[in-house]
Each structure stands twice: as structure tokens, then as C-alpha cells.
């Protein structure tokens, strides 16, 4: 009797762990939503493809950003700090309506090659405007609104803290993963057609959160030109 119970228990626990594995896998495949986005608002997107070391997403036209003007610096980390300080003041009420705005994620930094003589790059730092404020985001000196009308993104996640060397490594890894896929032509074309940024770094966590940090490298592109070509 006892052994029969044991066998049933074993079968059950096997079944349970199998089900658990299936659910874990399906959560992974459905995307890689950073834990932060369960607490605060993040822009919604469709996952078009989960590739090996990359993910293709589609962000809709409800993606509104409040952006700094270009910040010249040699350091992405420093420029992001400068930009974020300005955006943090903005959401704390330093805007024309003296309105407070909820924190969202991610904060993104678009990186463009600089044209100055000192190898500085140019960085635009942006805050995702909550849906609630999108109809009438408070204007503020030195900041401007960017609306994404149907933007595609090739994304790659990495953990830990962003620094001035790991972003380059991750961007190169994303480039390598994308090469030879059906997306590489559209991405190359968008880069040539004047999307000036080389890549964008998305950071989902507060600097004081040490665990489960999520960052992403994004290549922005659009598919419109592809469609016309067909
Ligand atoms: C966003 O796209 C929808 C259709 O997908 C369209 O009806 C709407 O007018 C667009 N909004 C803006 C602000 O472009
Ligand atoms: C880069 O940013 C840091 C921190 O905001 C600032 O102290 C430094 O002067 C900046 N460098 C340049 C060349 O603007
Ligand atoms: C940057 O981060 C990577 C890990 O992502 C780490 O190995 C490296 O030491 C860091 N570099 C600096 C200069 O902090």
C-alpha cells in the first residue's frame, strides 16, 4: 500500500514539475517584461519575434516621450545622469503646469556620434510619459515631446549596472545576432535614412535597486520603407 502511494506521489510531483516547467518556458517566450513594469507603467508593445539573443518588438503610436535636448559628453553614464536629473525635476513639478507626474520606466538614452573634435557623443535622454498625461503633457523649458508613430525595435537585455564599456559590448552582440536575419536590411536602411542614433540604451531600475536589474540595447527601425519596396 505504502509503495503504491509513493508511486502516485512521485507521478504527481513529476506532473507538477513538468507543468511548472511548461509555464516557466511560456512566460519566457512571451517576452521578457522587466519586473519593474509590474510596479510602474511602461510603454506597451507587441513582441513580433523572440530570436536567439534578440527580440523584435513593435511600439505603437501611444508611445510618447519627454526628451532633453542633445547632451554632449564622452560618457553615456554622465550624460544620462545629467539628463535624468532634468527629467526628474520635470516629474516632480518643475514644468509649466507645476504638475507632478508618476515615475515610469524605462528611461532611455539615444546615442548619436558627435561631430565635435573631441570624440564626444551626443545623447538624448527621455522619460516615458504616462498614458494619463499623454493628451496634455506639461511643457517645460529645455524639454520636448517625441511621439513614436509605429516604431520597431530590436532589443537585447542585460543585467547589472550600465557602464561606458558594457553598452558597446552589448550593442555589438545585438548587431551580431541580427546580422543575417530577415530584419537586418530594414535596420540598416533605417540607420542610413537618417535615424541618427546608433543605438538606444533603456534602463528600467532606480540606481538604488541592486537586484534583478534589467537594461536593454535597442536598435530603432521602421518597416514602412520595406512595405513600399515590395
Ligand atoms: C494612432 O493610430 C491609430 C490607428 O492605429 C489612429 O487611429 C490614431 O489616430 C493614431 N493616433 C495618432 C496620435 O497618431
Ligand atoms: C560630462 O558630464 C559630467 C557630469 O554631468 C560633467 O561634469 C562634465 O563636465 C561633462 N563633460 C563635458 C565634456 O561636457
Ligand atoms: C562594466 O560592467 C561590466 C559588467 O557588465 C563589468 O564586467 C565591468 O568591469 C564594468 N566596467 C567598469 C569600468 O565599471
mmCIF file of N, CA, C and O and ligand atoms in Angstrom, residues 158-166 170, ligand 3:
data_model
loop_
_atom_site.group_PDB
_atom_site.id
_atom_site.type_symbol
_atom_site.label_atom_id
_atom_site.label_comp_id
_atom_site.label_asym_id
_atom_site.label_seq_id
_atom_site.Cartn_x
_atom_site.Cartn_y
_atom_site.Cartn_z
ATOM 1 N N UNK A 158 20.251 42.915 -20.785
ATOM 2 C CA UNK A 158 21.383 42.526 -19.946
ATOM 3 C C UNK A 158 21.153 43.057 -18.531
ATOM 4 O O UNK A 158 20.379 43.988 -18.319
ATOM 5 N N UNK A 159 21.826 42.463 -17.563
ATOM 6 C CA UNK A 159 21.580 42.810 -16.164
ATOM 7 C C UNK A 159 22.634 43.735 -15.604
ATOM 8 O O UNK A 159 23.467 44.273 -16.336
ATOM 9 N N UNK A 160 22.610 43.940 -14.326
ATOM 10 C CA UNK A 160 23.625 44.735 -13.640
ATOM 11 C C UNK A 160 23.490 46.224 -13.917
ATOM 12 O O UNK A 160 22.425 46.706 -14.285
ATOM 13 N N UNK A 161 24.565 46.923 -13.706
ATOM 14 C CA UNK A 161 24.582 48.375 -13.928
ATOM 15 C C UNK A 161 25.152 48.699 -15.311
ATOM 16 O O UNK A 161 26.129 48.081 -15.745
ATOM 17 N N UNK A 162 24.545 49.665 -15.982
ATOM 18 C CA UNK A 162 25.067 50.149 -17.259
ATOM 19 C C UNK A 162 26.358 50.915 -16.996
ATOM 20 O O UNK A 162 26.412 51.725 -16.079
ATOM 21 N N UNK A 163 27.404 50.630 -17.778
ATOM 22 C CA UNK A 163 28.599 51.475 -17.700
ATOM 23 C C UNK A 163 29.097 51.771 -19.113
ATOM 24 O O UNK A 163 28.555 51.245 -20.100
ATOM 25 N N UNK A 164 30.126 52.581 -19.201
ATOM 26 C CA UNK A 164 30.529 53.060 -20.519
ATOM 27 C C UNK A 164 31.182 51.974 -21.375
ATOM 28 O O UNK A 164 31.310 52.158 -22.585
ATOM 29 N N UNK A 165 31.562 50.846 -20.784
ATOM 30 C CA UNK A 165 32.102 49.794 -21.644
ATOM 31 C C UNK A 165 31.087 48.699 -21.963
ATOM 32 O O UNK A 165 31.079 48.184 -23.082
ATOM 33 N N UNK A 166 30.205 48.336 -21.014
ATOM 34 C CA UNK A 166 29.322 47.220 -21.354
ATOM 35 C C UNK A 166 28.251 47.557 -22.398
ATOM 36 O O UNK A 166 27.817 46.677 -23.133
ATOM 37 N N UNK A 170 27.410 45.071 -25.523
ATOM 38 C CA UNK A 170 26.055 44.546 -25.747
ATOM 39 C C UNK A 170 25.508 44.981 -27.096
ATOM 40 O O UNK A 170 24.806 44.222 -27.764
HETATM 41 C C1 LIG B 3 31.111 47.361 -16.626
HETATM 42 O O1 LIG B 3 30.207 46.298 -16.373
HETATM 43 C C2 LIG B 3 30.731 45.015 -16.636
HETATM 44 C C3 LIG B 3 29.646 44.006 -16.369
HETATM 45 O O2 LIG B 3 28.501 44.304 -17.100
HETATM 46 C C4 LIG B 3 31.920 44.753 -15.741
HETATM 47 O O3 LIG B 3 32.477 43.498 -16.041
HETATM 48 C C5 LIG B 3 32.953 45.839 -15.939
HETATM 49 O O4 LIG B 3 34.002 45.669 -15.028
HETATM 50 C C6 LIG B 3 32.337 47.210 -15.746
HETATM 51 N N1 LIG B 3 33.326 48.233 -16.108
HETATM 52 C C7 LIG B 3 33.525 49.297 -15.373
HETATM 53 C C8 LIG B 3 34.538 50.264 -15.902
HETATM 54 O O5 LIG B 3 32.918 49.516 -14.341
#
